[in-house]
């Protein structure tokens, strides 16, 4: 290949690469805000589902960050107010122990730490197996449970919680994320 042809080839490849990068950056900036709004709407819907008695405030405007007891992570706490009084909280938590890796959850707690519910808002679990942690049958057993007063493990590990059949890893991951939120909430509420 002649030196002149090689230079032209490199120039063309450089132009294509720069153009592609510019287009990707443009599309990213164009879609970033709608994606964020969609994510916020999904989280707000999950908060509304897990907070008993509803709320009349904007939990997003009042959110605060709380540290896990080991201070390695910060979770997001959303206070739920009715008539100006906090009656429950929702906490965005996560775990990396899912079968498919990271799982993000919104967990609702009454002020005494009793679970009012949870929703998985992001996960990569196996369809038809691990995704069953999203089903009401699995989720309802957590409602009214307090990790301090129950053996907060799956029954295979000597606990009080029925794991999803063939998805014990996903079930354990949900428990791990909820326990992390519970521990962070207790640390936070003890400091108030």
PDB file of C-alpha atoms in Angstrom:
ATOM      1  CA  UNK A   1       0.000   0.000   0.000  1.00  0.00           C
ATOM      2  CA  UNK A   2       1.345   3.390  -0.876  1.00  0.00           C
ATOM      3  CA  UNK A   3       2.025   5.905   1.835  1.00  0.00           C
ATOM      4  CA  UNK A   4      -0.468   8.340   0.287  1.00  0.00           C
ATOM      5  CA  UNK A   5      -3.271   5.724   0.323  1.00  0.00           C
ATOM      6  CA  UNK A   6      -2.496   4.797   3.916  1.00  0.00           C
ATOM      7  CA  UNK A   7      -2.730   8.451   4.969  1.00  0.00           C
ATOM      8  CA  UNK A   8      -6.097   8.838   3.211  1.00  0.00           C
ATOM      9  CA  UNK A   9      -7.385   5.646   4.833  1.00  0.00           C
ATOM     10  CA  UNK A  10      -6.338   6.848   8.290  1.00  0.00           C
ATOM     11  CA  UNK A  11      -7.920  10.264   7.662  1.00  0.00           C
ATOM     12  CA  UNK A  12     -11.218   8.684   6.552  1.00  0.00           C
ATOM     13  CA  UNK A  13     -11.254   6.333   9.565  1.00  0.00           C
ATOM     14  CA  UNK A  14     -10.542   9.267  11.876  1.00  0.00           C
ATOM     15  CA  UNK A  15     -13.402  11.293  10.373  1.00  0.00           C
ATOM     16  CA  UNK A  16     -15.806   8.333  10.694  1.00  0.00           C
ATOM     17  CA  UNK A  17     -14.757   7.703  14.306  1.00  0.00           C
ATOM     18  CA  UNK A  18     -15.118  11.359  15.302  1.00  0.00           C
ATOM     19  CA  UNK A  19     -18.486  11.628  13.525  1.00  0.00           C
ATOM     20  CA  UNK A  20     -19.736   8.481  15.269  1.00  0.00           C
ATOM     21  CA  UNK A  21     -18.611   9.792  18.655  1.00  0.00           C
ATOM     22  CA  UNK A  22     -20.352  13.122  18.038  1.00  0.00           C
ATOM     23  CA  UNK A  23     -23.593  11.389  17.001  1.00  0.00           C
ATOM     24  CA  UNK A  24     -23.506   9.113  20.060  1.00  0.00           C
ATOM     25  CA  UNK A  25     -22.905  12.085  22.351  1.00  0.00           C
ATOM     26  CA  UNK A  26     -25.804  13.971  20.743  1.00  0.00           C
ATOM     27  CA  UNK A  27     -28.194  11.007  21.097  1.00  0.00           C
ATOM     28  CA  UNK A  28     -27.086  10.442  24.702  1.00  0.00           C
ATOM     29  CA  UNK A  29     -27.778  14.069  25.610  1.00  0.00           C
ATOM     30  CA  UNK A  30     -31.085  13.948  23.775  1.00  0.00           C
ATOM     31  CA  UNK A  31     -32.303  10.831  25.634  1.00  0.00           C
ATOM     32  CA  UNK A  32     -30.720  11.388  29.053  1.00  0.00           C
ATOM     33  CA  UNK A  33     -33.545  13.546  30.462  1.00  0.00           C
ATOM     34  CA  UNK A  34     -36.476  11.383  29.241  1.00  0.00           C
ATOM     35  CA  UNK A  35     -34.755   8.266  30.599  1.00  0.00           C
ATOM     36  CA  UNK A  36     -34.241   9.984  33.981  1.00  0.00           C
ATOM     37  CA  UNK A  37     -37.909  11.070  34.069  1.00  0.00           C
ATOM     38  CA  UNK A  38     -39.038   7.531  33.264  1.00  0.00           C
ATOM     39  CA  UNK A  39     -36.775   6.105  35.973  1.00  0.00           C
ATOM     40  CA  UNK A  40     -38.060   8.651  38.527  1.00  0.00           C
ATOM     41  CA  UNK A  41     -41.670   7.844  37.594  1.00  0.00           C
ATOM     42  CA  UNK A  42     -41.001   4.110  38.069  1.00  0.00           C
ATOM     43  CA  UNK A  43     -39.424   4.784  41.483  1.00  0.00           C
ATOM     44  CA  UNK A  44     -42.274   7.077  42.563  1.00  0.00           C
ATOM     45  CA  UNK A  45     -44.817   4.418  41.539  1.00  0.00           C
ATOM     46  CA  UNK A  46     -42.878   1.830  43.565  1.00  0.00           C
ATOM     47  CA  UNK A  47     -42.823   4.188  46.568  1.00  0.00           C
ATOM     48  CA  UNK A  48     -46.593   4.646  46.295  1.00  0.00           C
ATOM     49  CA  UNK A  49     -47.044   0.860  46.210  1.00  0.00           C
ATOM     50  CA  UNK A  50     -44.892   0.095  49.262  1.00  0.00           C
ATOM     51  CA  UNK A  51     -45.840   2.949  51.579  1.00  0.00           C
ATOM     52  CA  UNK A  52     -48.899   2.012  53.611  1.00  0.00           C
ATOM     53  CA  UNK A  53     -51.507   4.756  53.788  1.00  0.00           C
ATOM     54  CA  UNK A  54     -50.047   6.800  50.939  1.00  0.00           C
ATOM     55  CA  UNK A  55     -48.533  10.255  51.170  1.00  0.00           C
ATOM     56  CA  UNK A  56     -49.396  13.825  50.283  1.00  0.00           C
ATOM     57  CA  UNK A  57     -45.857  15.184  49.990  1.00  0.00           C
ATOM     58  CA  UNK A  58     -43.272  14.839  47.217  1.00  0.00           C
ATOM     59  CA  UNK A  59     -40.848  12.199  48.526  1.00  0.00           C
ATOM     60  CA  UNK A  60     -38.315  13.102  45.822  1.00  0.00           C
ATOM     61  CA  UNK A  61     -38.022  16.681  47.064  1.00  0.00           C
ATOM     62  CA  UNK A  62     -37.481  15.496  50.637  1.00  0.00           C
ATOM     63  CA  UNK A  63     -35.171  12.568  49.925  1.00  0.00           C
ATOM     64  CA  UNK A  64     -32.095  12.164  52.044  1.00  0.00           C
ATOM     65  CA  UNK A  65     -29.093   9.899  51.871  1.00  0.00           C
ATOM     66  CA  UNK A  66     -28.417   7.461  54.684  1.00  0.00           C
ATOM     67  CA  UNK A  67     -25.291   5.411  55.232  1.00  0.00           C
ATOM     68  CA  UNK A  68     -25.154   1.681  55.747  1.00  0.00           C
ATOM     69  CA  UNK A  69     -23.746   0.700  59.158  1.00  0.00           C
ATOM     70  CA  UNK A  70     -20.334  -0.048  57.610  1.00  0.00           C
ATOM     71  CA  UNK A  71     -20.392   3.388  55.869  1.00  0.00           C
ATOM     72  CA  UNK A  72     -19.537   1.736  52.540  1.00  0.00           C
ATOM     73  CA  UNK A  73     -22.775   2.695  50.781  1.00  0.00           C
ATOM     74  CA  UNK A  74     -25.351   5.451  50.778  1.00  0.00           C
ATOM     75  CA  UNK A  75     -28.991   4.569  50.294  1.00  0.00           C
ATOM     76  CA  UNK A  76     -31.787   6.976  49.457  1.00  0.00           C
ATOM     77  CA  UNK A  77     -34.537   7.480  52.043  1.00  0.00           C
ATOM     78  CA  UNK A  78     -37.850   8.953  50.866  1.00  0.00           C
ATOM     79  CA  UNK A  79     -40.082  10.190  53.719  1.00  0.00           C
ATOM     80  CA  UNK A  80     -43.818   9.665  53.249  1.00  0.00           C
ATOM     81  CA  UNK A  81     -45.890  12.366  54.950  1.00  0.00           C
ATOM     82  CA  UNK A  82     -49.608  12.682  55.536  1.00  0.00           C
ATOM     83  CA  UNK A  83     -50.762  16.077  56.764  1.00  0.00           C
ATOM     84  CA  UNK A  84     -47.151  17.047  57.422  1.00  0.00           C
ATOM     85  CA  UNK A  85     -46.358  14.040  59.616  1.00  0.00           C
ATOM     86  CA  UNK A  86     -44.012  11.268  58.513  1.00  0.00           C
ATOM     87  CA  UNK A  87     -45.942   8.004  58.765  1.00  0.00           C
ATOM     88  CA  UNK A  88     -43.565   5.759  56.797  1.00  0.00           C
ATOM     89  CA  UNK A  89     -40.398   5.780  54.729  1.00  0.00           C
ATOM     90  CA  UNK A  90     -39.296   4.161  51.509  1.00  0.00           C
ATOM     91  CA  UNK A  91     -35.661   3.302  50.933  1.00  0.00           C
ATOM     92  CA  UNK A  92     -33.939   2.641  47.630  1.00  0.00           C
ATOM     93  CA  UNK A  93     -31.478  -0.179  48.224  1.00  0.00           C
ATOM     94  CA  UNK A  94     -29.521  -2.690  46.190  1.00  0.00           C
ATOM     95  CA  UNK A  95     -27.543  -5.897  46.282  1.00  0.00           C
ATOM     96  CA  UNK A  96     -25.009  -7.513  43.979  1.00  0.00           C
ATOM     97  CA  UNK A  97     -25.960 -11.006  45.150  1.00  0.00           C
ATOM     98  CA  UNK A  98     -28.683 -11.699  42.598  1.00  0.00           C
ATOM     99  CA  UNK A  99     -28.293 -14.603  40.194  1.00  0.00           C
ATOM    100  CA  UNK A 100     -28.075 -12.042  37.395  1.00  0.00           C
ATOM    101  CA  UNK A 101     -25.972  -9.580  39.401  1.00  0.00           C
ATOM    102  CA  UNK A 102     -27.226  -6.271  40.739  1.00  0.00           C
ATOM    103  CA  UNK A 103     -30.809  -5.829  41.934  1.00  0.00           C
ATOM    104  CA  UNK A 104     -32.341  -2.471  42.920  1.00  0.00           C
ATOM    105  CA  UNK A 105     -35.351  -2.368  45.250  1.00  0.00           C
ATOM    106  CA  UNK A 106     -37.635   0.146  46.893  1.00  0.00           C
ATOM    107  CA  UNK A 107     -38.558  -1.023  50.408  1.00  0.00           C
ATOM    108  CA  UNK A 108     -41.287   0.546  52.519  1.00  0.00           C
ATOM    109  CA  UNK A 109     -41.001   0.661  56.302  1.00  0.00           C
ATOM    110  CA  UNK A 110     -43.296   1.776  59.069  1.00  0.00           C
ATOM    111  CA  UNK A 111     -41.492   4.002  61.551  1.00  0.00           C
ATOM    112  CA  UNK A 112     -40.775   1.046  63.884  1.00  0.00           C
ATOM    113  CA  UNK A 113     -38.881  -0.784  61.121  1.00  0.00           C
ATOM    114  CA  UNK A 114     -41.684  -3.149  60.143  1.00  0.00           C
ATOM    115  CA  UNK A 115     -41.752  -3.794  56.407  1.00  0.00           C
ATOM    116  CA  UNK A 116     -44.806  -2.502  54.592  1.00  0.00           C
ATOM    117  CA  UNK A 117     -43.707  -3.907  51.228  1.00  0.00           C
ATOM    118  CA  UNK A 118     -41.054  -3.900  48.549  1.00  0.00           C
ATOM    119  CA  UNK A 119     -40.736  -3.715  44.778  1.00  0.00           C
ATOM    120  CA  UNK A 120     -37.836  -4.767  42.600  1.00  0.00           C
ATOM    121  CA  UNK A 121     -37.242  -1.844  40.253  1.00  0.00           C
ATOM    122  CA  UNK A 122     -34.247  -3.190  38.362  1.00  0.00           C
ATOM    123  CA  UNK A 123     -32.847  -6.716  38.015  1.00  0.00           C
ATOM    124  CA  UNK A 124     -31.359  -9.142  35.528  1.00  0.00           C
ATOM    125  CA  UNK A 125     -32.756 -12.333  37.011  1.00  0.00           C
ATOM    126  CA  UNK A 126     -33.670 -15.405  34.960  1.00  0.00           C
ATOM    127  CA  UNK A 127     -37.083 -14.958  33.300  1.00  0.00           C
ATOM    128  CA  UNK A 128     -39.641 -17.373  34.739  1.00  0.00           C
ATOM    129  CA  UNK A 129     -37.495 -18.188  37.778  1.00  0.00           C
ATOM    130  CA  UNK A 130     -35.673 -15.324  39.480  1.00  0.00           C
ATOM    131  CA  UNK A 131     -38.196 -12.815  38.183  1.00  0.00           C
ATOM    132  CA  UNK A 132     -40.797 -14.504  40.413  1.00  0.00           C
ATOM    133  CA  UNK A 133     -39.461 -12.379  43.301  1.00  0.00           C
ATOM    134  CA  UNK A 134     -41.669  -9.702  41.686  1.00  0.00           C
ATOM    135  CA  UNK A 135     -44.804 -11.769  42.201  1.00  0.00           C
ATOM    136  CA  UNK A 136     -47.264 -10.948  44.969  1.00  0.00           C
ATOM    137  CA  UNK A 137     -47.063 -14.460  46.453  1.00  0.00           C
ATOM    138  CA  UNK A 138     -43.393 -13.964  47.323  1.00  0.00           C
ATOM    139  CA  UNK A 139     -43.658 -10.280  48.256  1.00  0.00           C
ATOM    140  CA  UNK A 140     -46.680 -10.566  50.562  1.00  0.00           C
ATOM    141  CA  UNK A 141     -44.810 -12.681  53.121  1.00  0.00           C
ATOM    142  CA  UNK A 142     -42.594  -9.664  53.905  1.00  0.00           C
ATOM    143  CA  UNK A 143     -45.528  -7.364  54.674  1.00  0.00           C
ATOM    144  CA  UNK A 144     -45.760  -6.818  58.428  1.00  0.00           C
ATOM    145  CA  UNK A 145     -42.439  -8.564  59.038  1.00  0.00           C
ATOM    146  CA  UNK A 146     -39.770  -6.911  61.149  1.00  0.00           C
ATOM    147  CA  UNK A 147     -36.218  -8.209  60.522  1.00  0.00           C
ATOM    148  CA  UNK A 148     -35.446  -7.668  64.210  1.00  0.00           C
ATOM    149  CA  UNK A 149     -38.306  -9.905  65.347  1.00  0.00           C
ATOM    150  CA  UNK A 150     -38.097 -12.644  62.706  1.00  0.00           C
ATOM    151  CA  UNK A 151     -35.411 -14.981  61.450  1.00  0.00           C
ATOM    152  CA  UNK A 152     -34.815 -12.956  58.319  1.00  0.00           C
ATOM    153  CA  UNK A 153     -33.537 -15.742  56.071  1.00  0.00           C
ATOM    154  CA  UNK A 154     -35.013 -18.226  53.639  1.00  0.00           C
ATOM    155  CA  UNK A 155     -36.302 -21.449  55.208  1.00  0.00           C
ATOM    156  CA  UNK A 156     -33.447 -23.435  53.615  1.00  0.00           C
ATOM    157  CA  UNK A 157     -31.110 -21.376  55.829  1.00  0.00           C
ATOM    158  CA  UNK A 158     -33.257 -21.774  58.969  1.00  0.00           C
ATOM    159  CA  UNK A 159     -35.349 -18.632  58.458  1.00  0.00           C
ATOM    160  CA  UNK A 160     -39.005 -17.635  58.200  1.00  0.00           C
ATOM    161  CA  UNK A 161     -39.197 -16.809  54.477  1.00  0.00           C
ATOM    162  CA  UNK A 162     -40.288 -19.176  51.708  1.00  0.00           C
ATOM    163  CA  UNK A 163     -37.857 -18.842  48.807  1.00  0.00           C
ATOM    164  CA  UNK A 164     -39.112 -18.816  45.250  1.00  0.00           C
ATOM    165  CA  UNK A 165     -38.876 -22.383  43.939  1.00  0.00           C
ATOM    166  CA  UNK A 166     -35.689 -22.838  41.874  1.00  0.00           C
ATOM    167  CA  UNK A 167     -34.679 -19.230  42.607  1.00  0.00           C
ATOM    168  CA  UNK A 168     -33.165 -19.373  46.078  1.00  0.00           C
ATOM    169  CA  UNK A 169     -30.274 -17.127  45.055  1.00  0.00           C
ATOM    170  CA  UNK A 170     -32.686 -14.403  43.889  1.00  0.00           C
ATOM    171  CA  UNK A 171     -34.719 -14.817  47.096  1.00  0.00           C
ATOM    172  CA  UNK A 172     -31.588 -14.470  49.225  1.00  0.00           C
ATOM    173  CA  UNK A 173     -30.594 -11.387  47.235  1.00  0.00           C
ATOM    174  CA  UNK A 174     -33.933  -9.697  47.987  1.00  0.00           C
ATOM    175  CA  UNK A 175     -33.477 -10.480  51.682  1.00  0.00           C
ATOM    176  CA  UNK A 176     -29.927  -9.087  51.557  1.00  0.00           C
ATOM    177  CA  UNK A 177     -31.110  -5.808  50.002  1.00  0.00           C
ATOM    178  CA  UNK A 178     -33.973  -5.440  52.484  1.00  0.00           C
ATOM    179  CA  UNK A 179     -31.674  -6.215  55.425  1.00  0.00           C
ATOM    180  CA  UNK A 180     -29.248  -3.546  54.192  1.00  0.00           C
ATOM    181  CA  UNK A 181     -32.085  -0.995  54.036  1.00  0.00           C
ATOM    182  CA  UNK A 182     -33.354  -2.026  57.480  1.00  0.00           C
ATOM    183  CA  UNK A 183     -29.892  -1.728  59.059  1.00  0.00           C
ATOM    184  CA  UNK A 184     -29.287   1.671  57.443  1.00  0.00           C
ATOM    185  CA  UNK A 185     -32.726   2.889  58.571  1.00  0.00           C
ATOM    186  CA  UNK A 186     -32.048   1.778  62.165  1.00  0.00           C
ATOM    187  CA  UNK A 187     -28.670   3.534  62.173  1.00  0.00           C
ATOM    188  CA  UNK A 188     -30.272   6.679  60.744  1.00  0.00           C
ATOM    189  CA  UNK A 189     -33.291   6.694  63.089  1.00  0.00           C
ATOM    190  CA  UNK A 190     -31.073   6.109  66.125  1.00  0.00           C
ATOM    191  CA  UNK A 191     -29.196   9.299  65.253  1.00  0.00           C
ATOM    192  CA  UNK A 192     -32.300  11.494  64.975  1.00  0.00           C
TER     193      UNK A 192
END
